Coordinates of C-alpha atoms in Angstrom, one line a residue:
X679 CA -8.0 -26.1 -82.3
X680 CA -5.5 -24.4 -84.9
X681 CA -5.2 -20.9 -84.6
X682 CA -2.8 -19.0 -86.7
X683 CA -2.1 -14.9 -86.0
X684 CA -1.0 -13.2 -89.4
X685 CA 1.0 -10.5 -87.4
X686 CA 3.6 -11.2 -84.4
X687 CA 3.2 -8.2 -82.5
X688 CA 2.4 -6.5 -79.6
X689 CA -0.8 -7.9 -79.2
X690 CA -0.5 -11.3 -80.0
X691 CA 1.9 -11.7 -77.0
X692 CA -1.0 -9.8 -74.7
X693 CA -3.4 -12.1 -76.4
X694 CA -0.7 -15.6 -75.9
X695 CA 0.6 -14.6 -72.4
X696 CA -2.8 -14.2 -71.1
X697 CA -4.6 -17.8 -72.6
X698 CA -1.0 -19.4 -71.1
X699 CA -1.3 -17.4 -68.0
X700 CA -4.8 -19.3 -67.6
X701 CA -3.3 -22.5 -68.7
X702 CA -5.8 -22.0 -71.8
X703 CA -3.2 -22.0 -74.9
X704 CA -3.9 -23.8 -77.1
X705 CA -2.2 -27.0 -78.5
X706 CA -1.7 -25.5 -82.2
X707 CA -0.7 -22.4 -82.5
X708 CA 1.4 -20.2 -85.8
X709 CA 2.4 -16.5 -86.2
X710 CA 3.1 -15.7 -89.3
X711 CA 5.2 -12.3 -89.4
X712 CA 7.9 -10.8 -92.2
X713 CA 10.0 -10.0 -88.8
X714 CA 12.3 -12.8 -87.9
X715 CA 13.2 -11.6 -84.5
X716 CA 10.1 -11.0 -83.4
X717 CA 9.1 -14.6 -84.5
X718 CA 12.4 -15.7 -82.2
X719 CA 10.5 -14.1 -79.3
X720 CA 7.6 -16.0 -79.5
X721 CA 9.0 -19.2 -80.3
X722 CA 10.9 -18.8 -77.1
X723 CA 8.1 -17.3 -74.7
X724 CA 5.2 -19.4 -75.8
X725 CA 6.5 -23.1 -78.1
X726 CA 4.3 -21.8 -81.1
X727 CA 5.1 -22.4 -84.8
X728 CA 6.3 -19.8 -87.1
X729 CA 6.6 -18.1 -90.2
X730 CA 7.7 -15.2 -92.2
X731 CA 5.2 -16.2 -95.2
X732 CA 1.9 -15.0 -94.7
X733 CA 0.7 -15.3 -98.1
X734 CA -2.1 -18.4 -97.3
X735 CA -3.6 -18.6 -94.0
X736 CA -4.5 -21.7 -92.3
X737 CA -7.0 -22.5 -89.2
X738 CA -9.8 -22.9 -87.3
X739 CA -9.3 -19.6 -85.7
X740 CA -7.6 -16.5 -87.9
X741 CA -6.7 -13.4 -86.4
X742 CA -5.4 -10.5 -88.5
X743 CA -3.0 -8.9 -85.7
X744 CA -1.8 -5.9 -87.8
X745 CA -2.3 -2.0 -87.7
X746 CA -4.9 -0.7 -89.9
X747 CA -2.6 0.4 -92.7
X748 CA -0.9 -2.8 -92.8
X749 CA -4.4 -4.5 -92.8
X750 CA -6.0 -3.0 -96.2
X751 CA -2.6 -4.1 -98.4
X752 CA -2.8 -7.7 -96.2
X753 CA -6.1 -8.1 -97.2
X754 CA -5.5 -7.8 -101.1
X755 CA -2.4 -9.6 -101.2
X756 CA -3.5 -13.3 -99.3
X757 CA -5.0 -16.1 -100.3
X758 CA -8.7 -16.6 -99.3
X759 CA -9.3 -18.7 -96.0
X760 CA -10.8 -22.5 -95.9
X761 CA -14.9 -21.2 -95.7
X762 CA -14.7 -22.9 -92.3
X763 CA -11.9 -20.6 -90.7
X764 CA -13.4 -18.0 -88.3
X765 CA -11.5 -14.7 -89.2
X766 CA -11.1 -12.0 -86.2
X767 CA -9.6 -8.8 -86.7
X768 CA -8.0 -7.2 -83.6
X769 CA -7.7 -3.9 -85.6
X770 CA -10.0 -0.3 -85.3
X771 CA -10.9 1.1 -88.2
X772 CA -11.4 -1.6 -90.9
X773 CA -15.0 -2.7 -90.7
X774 CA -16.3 -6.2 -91.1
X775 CA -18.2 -6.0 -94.5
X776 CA -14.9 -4.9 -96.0
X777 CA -13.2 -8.2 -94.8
X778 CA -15.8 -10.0 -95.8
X779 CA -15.5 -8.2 -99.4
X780 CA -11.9 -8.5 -99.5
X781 CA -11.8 -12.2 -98.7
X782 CA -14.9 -13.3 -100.4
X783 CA -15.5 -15.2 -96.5
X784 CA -18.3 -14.3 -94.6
X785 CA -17.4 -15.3 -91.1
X786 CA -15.5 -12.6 -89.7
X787 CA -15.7 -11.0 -86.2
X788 CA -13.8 -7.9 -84.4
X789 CA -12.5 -7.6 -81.3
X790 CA -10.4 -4.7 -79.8
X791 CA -8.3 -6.4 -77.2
X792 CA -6.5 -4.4 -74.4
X793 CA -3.5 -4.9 -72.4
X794 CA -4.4 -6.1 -69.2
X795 CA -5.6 -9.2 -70.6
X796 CA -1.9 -10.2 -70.1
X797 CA -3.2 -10.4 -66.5
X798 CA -6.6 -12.1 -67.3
X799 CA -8.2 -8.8 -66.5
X800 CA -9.2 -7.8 -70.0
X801 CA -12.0 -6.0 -71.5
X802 CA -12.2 -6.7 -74.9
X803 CA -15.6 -5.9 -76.6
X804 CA -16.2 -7.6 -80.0
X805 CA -19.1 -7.6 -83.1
X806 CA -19.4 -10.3 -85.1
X807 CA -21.0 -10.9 -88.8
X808 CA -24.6 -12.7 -88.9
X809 CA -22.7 -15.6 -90.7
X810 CA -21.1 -16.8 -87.5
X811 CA -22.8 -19.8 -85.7
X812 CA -23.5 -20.7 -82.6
X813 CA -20.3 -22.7 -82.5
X814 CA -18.2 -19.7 -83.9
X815 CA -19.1 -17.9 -80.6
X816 CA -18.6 -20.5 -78.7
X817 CA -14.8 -20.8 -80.0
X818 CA -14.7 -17.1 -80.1
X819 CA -15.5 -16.5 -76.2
X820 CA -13.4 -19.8 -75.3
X821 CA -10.5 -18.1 -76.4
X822 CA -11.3 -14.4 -75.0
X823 CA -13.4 -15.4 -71.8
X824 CA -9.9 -16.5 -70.2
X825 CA -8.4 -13.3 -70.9
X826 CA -11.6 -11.2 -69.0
X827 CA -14.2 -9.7 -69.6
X828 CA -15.8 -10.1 -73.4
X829 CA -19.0 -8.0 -74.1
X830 CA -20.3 -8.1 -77.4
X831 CA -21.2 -4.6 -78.5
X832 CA -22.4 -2.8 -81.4
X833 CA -19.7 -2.2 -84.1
X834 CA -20.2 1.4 -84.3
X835 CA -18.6 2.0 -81.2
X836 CA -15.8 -0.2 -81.8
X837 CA -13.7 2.4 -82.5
X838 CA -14.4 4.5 -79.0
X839 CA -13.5 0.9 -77.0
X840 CA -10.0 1.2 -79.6
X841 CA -9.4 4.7 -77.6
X842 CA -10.7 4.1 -74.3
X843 CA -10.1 0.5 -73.5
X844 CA -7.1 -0.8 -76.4
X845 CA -5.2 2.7 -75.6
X846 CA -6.7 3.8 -72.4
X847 CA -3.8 1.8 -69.9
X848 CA -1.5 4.0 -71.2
X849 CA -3.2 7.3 -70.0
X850 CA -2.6 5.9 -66.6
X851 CA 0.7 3.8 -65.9
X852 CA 3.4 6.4 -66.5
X853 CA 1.6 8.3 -64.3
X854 CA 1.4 5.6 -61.7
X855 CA 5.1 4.9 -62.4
X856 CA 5.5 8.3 -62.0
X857 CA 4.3 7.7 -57.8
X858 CA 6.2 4.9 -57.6
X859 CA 9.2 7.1 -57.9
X860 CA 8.8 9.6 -55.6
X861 CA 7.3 7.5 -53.3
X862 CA 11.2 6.3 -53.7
X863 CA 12.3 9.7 -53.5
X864 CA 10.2 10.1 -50.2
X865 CA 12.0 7.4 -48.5
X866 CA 9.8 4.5 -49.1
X867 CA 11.5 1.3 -50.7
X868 CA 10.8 0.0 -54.2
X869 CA 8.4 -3.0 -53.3
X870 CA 7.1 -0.4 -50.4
X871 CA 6.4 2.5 -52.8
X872 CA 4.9 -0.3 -55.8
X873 CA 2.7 -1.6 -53.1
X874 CA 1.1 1.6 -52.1
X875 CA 0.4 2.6 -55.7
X876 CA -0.7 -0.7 -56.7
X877 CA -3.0 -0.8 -53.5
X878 CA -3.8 3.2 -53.4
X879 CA -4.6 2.8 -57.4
X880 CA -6.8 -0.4 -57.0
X881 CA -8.8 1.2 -54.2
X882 CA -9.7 4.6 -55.9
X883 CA -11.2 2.8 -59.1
X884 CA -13.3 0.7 -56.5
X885 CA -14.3 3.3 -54.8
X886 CA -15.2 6.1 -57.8
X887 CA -17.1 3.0 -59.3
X888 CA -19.0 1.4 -56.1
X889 CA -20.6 4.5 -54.5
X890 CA -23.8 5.9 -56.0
X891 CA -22.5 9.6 -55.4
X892 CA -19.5 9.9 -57.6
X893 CA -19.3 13.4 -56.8
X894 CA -19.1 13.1 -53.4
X895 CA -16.2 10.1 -53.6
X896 CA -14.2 12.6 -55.4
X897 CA -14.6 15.0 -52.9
X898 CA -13.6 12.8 -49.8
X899 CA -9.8 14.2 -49.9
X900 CA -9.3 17.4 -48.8
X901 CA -6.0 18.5 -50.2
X902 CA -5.4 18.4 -53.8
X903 CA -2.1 19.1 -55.3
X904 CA -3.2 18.9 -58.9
X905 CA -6.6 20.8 -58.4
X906 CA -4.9 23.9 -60.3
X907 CA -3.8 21.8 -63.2
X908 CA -6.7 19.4 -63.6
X909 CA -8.6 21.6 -66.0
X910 CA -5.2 21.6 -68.4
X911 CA -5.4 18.1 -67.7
X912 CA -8.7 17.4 -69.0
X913 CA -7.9 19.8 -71.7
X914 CA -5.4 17.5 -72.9
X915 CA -6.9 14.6 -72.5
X916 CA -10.1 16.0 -74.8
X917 CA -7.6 17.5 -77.6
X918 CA -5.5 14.5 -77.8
X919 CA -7.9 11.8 -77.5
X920 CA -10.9 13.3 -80.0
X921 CA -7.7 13.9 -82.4
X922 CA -7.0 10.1 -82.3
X923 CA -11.0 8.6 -82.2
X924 CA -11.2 11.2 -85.2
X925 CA -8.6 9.4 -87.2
X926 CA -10.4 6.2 -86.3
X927 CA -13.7 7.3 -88.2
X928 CA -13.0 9.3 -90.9

């Protein structure tokens, strides 16, 4: 299978260190990208091809890795794909019918990848065009099945999954970094205090999510330090976070 990533970013290294993590990358692999060191950095970490002209794209498997901006000015400026290529944007906002319309190619999918797929403990939900066959799918979930889980959803809520799944980690880990150091602080040593959080942190989302009485699981602790500051909390998490799904859908 050749896949080729137009874009070298962030997410294509998520989306690469997870299929090697699995032992699942593939034997063929270029990133195109205008950004030579970035290109280095790949070469290095995962053996792939590259190249700083994106101008025709070549593959079985295409994936438009850039931010939304970047996207619309991509899309006018490349060459049209082979009509067998499989196109899959990783990007909110841009919706399928205006690939399809900017490529003239009718087999395009989304999927809105999130970090922990590094890990193999993904959740990257993904819609795909009618045009796609069996066999597209069957590429499609070889390549994202590795990486976790891979629900197909309805691409009207892709952009929600963008700000709750794709963004969502980082509501969470400078806070848990946060613990890990004042666990320090408190007396505990590093791989003491990042084994507490880790195991503290794991445990809480099994418990909320496992127990049919949320409320009650949330109520099993009885001293909490934040209590006083958890409505500015949600506040902030609602003002910030509509802001952003906002900007998505307009």
């Amino acid at each position: 299978m050749r896949i080729t990533f137009l874009g070298g970013g962030r997410v294509v290294r998520i989306i690469l260190g997870g299929l090697q993590r699995a032992g699942k990358l593939p034997g063929e692999v270029m990133v195109c990208d205008p950004d030579e060191d970035s290109l280095r950095i790949l070469e290095d970490e995962f053996g792939v091809k590259t190249s700083a002209d994106c101008r025709s794209m070549e593959g079985d498997v295409i994936f438009l890795a850039v931010h939304p901006p970047v996207l619309k000015d991509v899309l006018n400026k490349i060459e049209s794909p082979s009509p067998e290529s499989l196109i899959v944007s990783l990007a909110p906002r841009i919706r399928i019918e205006e690939i399809q319309q900017a490529l003239d190619h009718p087999k395009v999918a989304r999927v809105i990848p999130n970090a922990p797929s590094l890990v193999n403990r993904g959740y990257n939900p993904f819609s795909a065009a009618d045009e796609l066959t069996g066999t597209d799918l069957e590429i499609l979930q070889s390549l994202f099945e590795p990486l976790g889980k891979f629900p197909e959803v309805s691409e009207d809520k892709l952009e929600a999954y963008a700000v709750i799944t794709a963004m969502g980690p980082t509501y969470l880990w400078f806070q848990l970094a946060e613990l890990e150091k004042l666990a320090v602080e408190f007396g505990m040593s590093p791989d003491e205090a990042a084994t507490a959080v880790h195991s503290m942190a794991s445990g809480a989302v099994e418990a909320l999510y496992s127990h049919p009485n949320r409320d009650m699981v949330m109520d099993l602790i009885a001293v909490k330090p934040l209590e006083d500051a958890e409505d500015d909390i949600r506040a902030i998490y609602r003002k910030s976070l509509m802001r952003i799904y906002q900007s998505l859908t307009e």
